[in-house]
Amino acid sequence: MTSAATAKPTLVSLARELGVSRQTVSNALNAPHVVAPETRERVLAAITASGYRPSAVGRALRTRRSMNLAYRLYPAVDGINGAVMDRFLHHLVVQAQRHGYRVTLFDTPSYPAEIDALVEQHQAGLIDACVLTDTHSGDPRPRRLTRAGLPVVAFGRPWGDLESPHAWLDIDGGAGCEEAVAHLRAQGHTRIGFLGWPEGSGAGDDRCSGWARGMAGLDVAGLRVHAEDGVRQGVEATAALLTAGATAVVCVSDSLALGAASRFRSAGRSAADVIGFDDTPVAAALGLSSIAQPVEQAAATLITMTLAVLRGERLSAPHSLLPAHLVLRGHQPLQP
Amino acid sequence: MTSAATAKPTLVSLARELGVSRQTVSNALNAPHVVAPETRERVLAAITASGYRPSAVGRALRTRRSMNLAYRLYPAVDGINGAVMDRFLHHLVVQAQRHGYRVTLFDTPSYPAEIDALVEQHQAGLIDACVLTDTHSGDPRPRRLTRAGLPVVAFGRPWGDLESPHAWLDIDGGAGCEEAVAHLRAQGHTRIGFLGWPEGSGAGDDRCSGWARGMAGLDVAGLRVHAEDGVRQGVEATAALLTAGATAVVCVSDSLALGAASRFRSAGRSAADVIGFDDTPVAAALGLSSIAQPVEQAAATLITMTLAVLRGERLSAPHSLLPAHLVLRGHQPLQP
DNA sequence: CAGCATCATTTGATCGTTCAAAAGGTCTCG
DNA sequence: CGAGACCTTTTGAACGATCAAATGATGCTG
C-alpha cells in the first residue's frame, strides 16, 4: 500500500512492502529451504496476495537460460502422413511444459538457412536447445549445431552416421512391419507384399528390412514394389503385387495403403489384408489397419533426454529406439 | 583483440574495441539515421566481422516487449479436419517471423486454465499478445484477456457477440457453400442436399445458411440433414438425402463428404457431385471437390491485425471475413 | 567467555540492452 | 564574436532477476 497498488509487483517492490530483502523473496520461491519457515510463509502469502509473477525475462538475462526449445515447423506437405508430426509436436509441448520449458516455432525458406537460424536464435539467448526432425542421410545439422554450442536432440536416426555423438530417439519402424507380417502369416498368408518408397530413404528402407525379416523362410520373388508416396501411386503399384500373387500387403505409408486397399477391393479382395503405416486419422476413419508410432512416449523420452543434455550429463542411453506397433481395425467395410 | 576473442561479443565489448560508446553501436543497428555515415559503416563492419547478435533477452527486459505470440496447440482431434489448423499455424509462424515475432506454443489440460495460463505468461513478460482459435458462442476469453491487459486477436468469430471489441478474423464459410451450390445448379442439379453438423455450432450453422441462400427459389424439403462428424455418420446420413431425391450434396466437413461420396458411389451416382469442406489432404488424395479456407491469407491478415493492436492503433477494420472458395477436382475416380 | 560453527538475511555486482537527457562539436547569422 | 540551432556522441539510469560473498544473529564447545 506504500506506493501504487496498481503497478505490477516486482521482487523489489514486494520486498519493500514486507520489510525484507529482495533476495529473501527470491529464495522463498526458488530455494525455500534456506528461508526460515516463519518468514517463508509470510513472504509466500504476500506473493499470492499480490499476484506476483517472476519476470521470466529478468531471470533469463541473469541465469542465461531462456527455458525455450526451438522446433522447426515444416510447411504442411502432402498431408495424409503429416498428421504424425502434429501429434508429436503436441506431446512435445505438453511434456516440455511439465518441466518448465516452452516450445517456440520457426521455419526457414531454404534448407541451409535452418542451421543459421538456429545458431542465431541461440546466440540471441532465445533458445536453450533445439529438437530436430526429418533427419536424413548425411544430415549436417547435428554436428554443426553441436559444434556451434547449441544442444541438439533429434527425433529421427542420424542415418548413415549412427555413432554421431548427439542424443537422438527414433521409432523402430522395422519392428512394426515385422509384427504386421507375423500377424498376416498367422492368418495363413504366405504371399505378403511390401509396398515401399523408392530406395534410399532411411525410414523406408528400415521398414522394408522389417518386412524382409518377417518373411524369413518364404519366397519373396516379385513381392517387393516401390512407388512415390500417394494414393494413386498405391493403386498402380498394387496391381503389380496382385499379379505376383500377393494376397496381403504391408505399406510404408497410409497414403499408399489407401491406394492398395482400393485396388484390393476392386480385385474382389478384402482391404483387411492391407496394412498401412502411421495410423493416421484417415486410416482410422476408413477402418484400415496401420502401424502406429508411439509418438507420445517418443516426445516424453525426448524431453527427458533434452533435460539431461541441458544439465550437461553424459547420457547413459544417448540413443533410443521405440518399436512401432500394429493397430488392427475390424475394418468396418466402408463400401468404396 | 584486447581481451578474450572467444567470449561472446556484446554491445559493451564491441564499443570498447571500436573506441565508441555502446549507444552508438546500438544506434548503428536500431536507428542508423542518427549515426554519422562514416561511423556507421565502421561499426556495422565490426559487427558483422565479430558475428555479434544482439541479446533478445537484454532487449526484452529493457523494452518490455518479448516479440512473442502465444498460440494454444490443441490435442490432435479426430484428425481429418485437423489439418486445416496445422496449415494455419505454419503460415502464422512464417508471417509472424516476417515481422520479427515468434510463436510459442502451450496447452492446458482444462478449459478455464487457458485464460490463467495466458495471463501468467503475459505477466511473466513471455508474450506480447495471443492468437485465439476455436472460438465459440459465449466464449469468455476475448473479454477476460483484454481486461487483463493482454492484447487478443482471434481466428474465429465471437459467435453470439459479434460486436465484441477485440480484433478478429474469420472465414466466411457460408460464401463458400453458396458458391458450391451455384456450381452444382449450373450443372443442372436442383435437388442439392446439405449434410451438416447438429445445429448449435457457429461455423456449422453459418455454412448451412450459405447453402440455404444458394438454394433460393428451389424446394428444399428433406434436403437438410444433420449428423455428428465422421465418415460412417456421413454414409448413413446420405442415405436419407438420397431418399429425399438429392442428386448432389454439400457437406460441412471432408469427413462427412468422404462418407457421402462412398454412399453416392454405391448408389451408382458420381462422387463428383459431392462437395466437402476444408480441402483437406484426404479430399485432395481421393479427388474430392471441397471448399477451401484461405488460411494463408488469414494468417497474414491476422498478423497485420496483431501488429496494429500491439502498436495500440484503433483498427480501421477490427473484423474481417475472408470468403472460402470452391476447389473443383476432376475427381479422378479412385475406385472405391 | 572467547572461539567457532551454523543458520538467516542482506548487500553489491552483474546479465545486455534501450531510454532520456546531457555534453561536445560545427555552423550560421545577427 | 556570441547566441542559438543542429548534428553526433556519450553518460547515467533503469528493466527484474540471480549469484556470490558479506553481515548479523544464535547456539555450542572447550
Short mmCIF file of N, CA, C and O in Angstrom, two decimals, chain B residues 253-295:
data_model
loop_
_atom_site.label_atom_id
_atom_site.label_comp_id
_atom_site.label_asym_id
_atom_site.label_seq_id
_atom_site.Cartn_x
_atom_site.Cartn_y
_atom_site.Cartn_z
N SER B 253 -18.04 -30.91 -43.75
CA SER B 253 -16.67 -31.33 -43.49
C SER B 253 -16.25 -32.39 -44.49
O SER B 253 -17.10 -33.03 -45.12
N ASP B 254 -14.97 -32.58 -44.63
CA ASP B 254 -14.48 -33.61 -45.54
C ASP B 254 -14.74 -35.01 -44.99
O ASP B 254 -14.92 -35.96 -45.76
N SER B 255 -14.75 -35.13 -43.68
CA SER B 255 -15.06 -36.45 -43.11
C SER B 255 -16.43 -36.90 -43.58
O SER B 255 -16.62 -38.01 -44.08
N LEU B 256 -17.41 -36.02 -43.40
CA LEU B 256 -18.76 -36.36 -43.82
C LEU B 256 -18.82 -36.55 -45.33
O LEU B 256 -19.50 -37.45 -45.83
N ALA B 257 -18.07 -35.72 -46.04
CA ALA B 257 -18.08 -35.83 -47.50
C ALA B 257 -17.52 -37.17 -47.96
O ALA B 257 -17.97 -37.75 -48.94
N LEU B 258 -16.54 -37.65 -47.22
CA LEU B 258 -15.96 -38.95 -47.55
C LEU B 258 -17.03 -40.02 -47.48
O LEU B 258 -17.16 -40.87 -48.37
N GLY B 259 -17.81 -39.95 -46.41
CA GLY B 259 -18.90 -40.91 -46.26
C GLY B 259 -19.95 -40.72 -47.35
O GLY B 259 -20.44 -41.70 -47.95
N ALA B 260 -20.25 -39.46 -47.63
CA ALA B 260 -21.27 -39.18 -48.64
C ALA B 260 -20.83 -39.70 -50.00
O ALA B 260 -21.62 -40.31 -50.74
N ALA B 261 -19.54 -39.48 -50.32
CA ALA B 261 -19.04 -39.94 -51.62
C ALA B 261 -19.16 -41.45 -51.72
O ALA B 261 -19.55 -42.00 -52.75
N SER B 262 -18.82 -42.10 -50.63
CA SER B 262 -18.90 -43.56 -50.62
C SER B 262 -20.33 -44.03 -50.89
O SER B 262 -20.59 -44.90 -51.72
N ARG B 263 -21.28 -43.38 -50.21
CA ARG B 263 -22.68 -43.77 -50.37
C ARG B 263 -23.18 -43.46 -51.78
O ARG B 263 -23.94 -44.22 -52.37
N PHE B 264 -22.72 -42.32 -52.30
CA PHE B 264 -23.10 -41.95 -53.67
C PHE B 264 -22.64 -43.02 -54.66
O PHE B 264 -23.39 -43.44 -55.53
N ARG B 265 -21.40 -43.44 -54.49
CA ARG B 265 -20.88 -44.43 -55.44
C ARG B 265 -21.66 -45.72 -55.37
O ARG B 265 -22.01 -46.31 -56.38
N SER B 266 -21.93 -46.16 -54.12
CA SER B 266 -22.62 -47.45 -54.04
C SER B 266 -24.06 -47.32 -54.52
O SER B 266 -24.71 -48.32 -54.80
N ALA B 267 -24.54 -46.09 -54.65
CA ALA B 267 -25.88 -45.89 -55.22
C ALA B 267 -25.78 -45.67 -56.73
O ALA B 267 -26.77 -45.33 -57.38
N GLY B 268 -24.56 -45.81 -57.23
CA GLY B 268 -24.41 -45.68 -58.67
C GLY B 268 -24.30 -44.23 -59.15
O GLY B 268 -24.37 -43.95 -60.33
N ARG B 269 -24.15 -43.31 -58.21
CA ARG B 269 -24.02 -41.91 -58.58
C ARG B 269 -22.55 -41.51 -58.61
O ARG B 269 -21.68 -42.22 -58.11
N SER B 270 -22.29 -40.34 -59.13
CA SER B 270 -20.90 -39.88 -59.22
C SER B 270 -20.50 -39.11 -57.98
O SER B 270 -21.23 -38.23 -57.51
N ALA B 271 -19.33 -39.40 -57.47
CA ALA B 271 -18.82 -38.68 -56.30
C ALA B 271 -18.43 -37.26 -56.66
O ALA B 271 -18.10 -36.46 -55.78
N ALA B 272 -18.46 -36.94 -57.94
CA ALA B 272 -18.16 -35.57 -58.35
C ALA B 272 -19.26 -34.63 -57.92
O ALA B 272 -19.08 -33.41 -57.91
N ASP B 273 -20.40 -35.17 -57.56
CA ASP B 273 -21.49 -34.32 -57.12
C ASP B 273 -21.52 -34.15 -55.60
O ASP B 273 -22.48 -33.62 -55.04
N VAL B 274 -20.45 -34.62 -54.98
CA VAL B 274 -20.31 -34.44 -53.53
C VAL B 274 -19.23 -33.38 -53.30
O VAL B 274 -18.16 -33.44 -53.91
N ILE B 275 -19.53 -32.43 -52.44
CA ILE B 275 -18.56 -31.38 -52.15
C ILE B 275 -18.31 -31.33 -50.66
O ILE B 275 -19.25 -31.25 -49.86
N GLY B 276 -17.03 -31.38 -50.30
CA GLY B 276 -16.67 -31.36 -48.88
C GLY B 276 -16.29 -29.98 -48.41
O GLY B 276 -16.48 -28.99 -49.12
N PHE B 277 -15.74 -29.91 -47.22
CA PHE B 277 -15.33 -28.63 -46.66
C PHE B 277 -13.99 -28.75 -45.96
O PHE B 277 -13.78 -29.67 -45.17
N ASP B 278 -13.11 -27.84 -46.28
CA ASP B 278 -11.78 -27.66 -45.68
C ASP B 278 -10.65 -28.03 -46.61
O ASP B 278 -9.50 -27.73 -46.34
N ASP B 279 -11.00 -28.68 -47.71
CA ASP B 279 -9.99 -29.07 -48.67
C ASP B 279 -8.80 -29.73 -47.98
O ASP B 279 -7.65 -29.30 -48.12
N THR B 280 -9.08 -30.76 -47.22
CA THR B 280 -8.02 -31.46 -46.50
C THR B 280 -7.22 -32.34 -47.46
O THR B 280 -7.67 -32.61 -48.58
N PRO B 281 -6.06 -32.78 -47.05
CA PRO B 281 -5.24 -33.64 -47.89
C PRO B 281 -5.99 -34.88 -48.35
O PRO B 281 -5.78 -35.37 -49.45
N VAL B 282 -6.86 -35.37 -47.49
CA VAL B 282 -7.61 -36.56 -47.85
C VAL B 282 -8.48 -36.29 -49.06
O VAL B 282 -8.53 -37.09 -50.00
N ALA B 283 -9.16 -35.17 -49.04
CA ALA B 283 -10.00 -34.82 -50.18
C ALA B 283 -9.15 -34.74 -51.44
O ALA B 283 -9.52 -35.26 -52.50
N ALA B 284 -8.00 -34.10 -51.30
CA ALA B 284 -7.12 -33.99 -52.46
C ALA B 284 -6.68 -35.36 -52.94
O ALA B 284 -6.70 -35.65 -54.14
N ALA B 285 -6.31 -36.21 -52.01
CA ALA B 285 -5.81 -37.53 -52.38
C ALA B 285 -6.89 -38.36 -53.05
O ALA B 285 -6.62 -39.15 -53.95
N LEU B 286 -8.12 -38.18 -52.62
CA LEU B 286 -9.19 -39.00 -53.16
C LEU B 286 -9.90 -38.33 -54.32
O LEU B 286 -10.86 -38.87 -54.86
N GLY B 287 -9.45 -37.12 -54.68
CA GLY B 287 -10.05 -36.47 -55.83
C GLY B 287 -11.42 -35.90 -55.58
O GLY B 287 -12.25 -35.80 -56.47
N LEU B 288 -11.67 -35.52 -54.34
CA LEU B 288 -12.97 -34.98 -53.95
C LEU B 288 -12.94 -33.46 -54.04
O LEU B 288 -12.00 -32.82 -53.59
N SER B 289 -13.98 -32.87 -54.59
CA SER B 289 -14.09 -31.41 -54.56
C SER B 289 -14.34 -30.96 -53.13
O SER B 289 -14.95 -31.68 -52.34
N SER B 290 -13.87 -29.77 -52.81
CA SER B 290 -14.03 -29.32 -51.43
C SER B 290 -13.93 -27.81 -51.37
O SER B 290 -13.39 -27.16 -52.26
N ILE B 291 -14.48 -27.24 -50.31
CA ILE B 291 -14.46 -25.79 -50.13
C ILE B 291 -13.25 -25.45 -49.26
O ILE B 291 -13.12 -25.96 -48.14
N ALA B 292 -12.37 -24.63 -49.80
CA ALA B 292 -11.09 -24.37 -49.11
C ALA B 292 -11.13 -23.08 -48.32
O ALA B 292 -11.67 -22.07 -48.76
N GLN B 293 -10.51 -23.12 -47.16
CA GLN B 293 -10.34 -21.91 -46.37
C GLN B 293 -9.01 -21.27 -46.76
O GLN B 293 -7.99 -21.95 -46.79
N PRO B 294 -9.02 -19.99 -47.05
CA PRO B 294 -7.76 -19.31 -47.42
C PRO B 294 -6.91 -19.06 -46.18
O PRO B 294 -6.79 -17.93 -45.74
N VAL B 295 -6.33 -20.12 -45.64
CA VAL B 295 -5.63 -19.98 -44.36
C VAL B 295 -4.37 -19.12 -44.47
O VAL B 295 -4.01 -18.44 -43.52
#
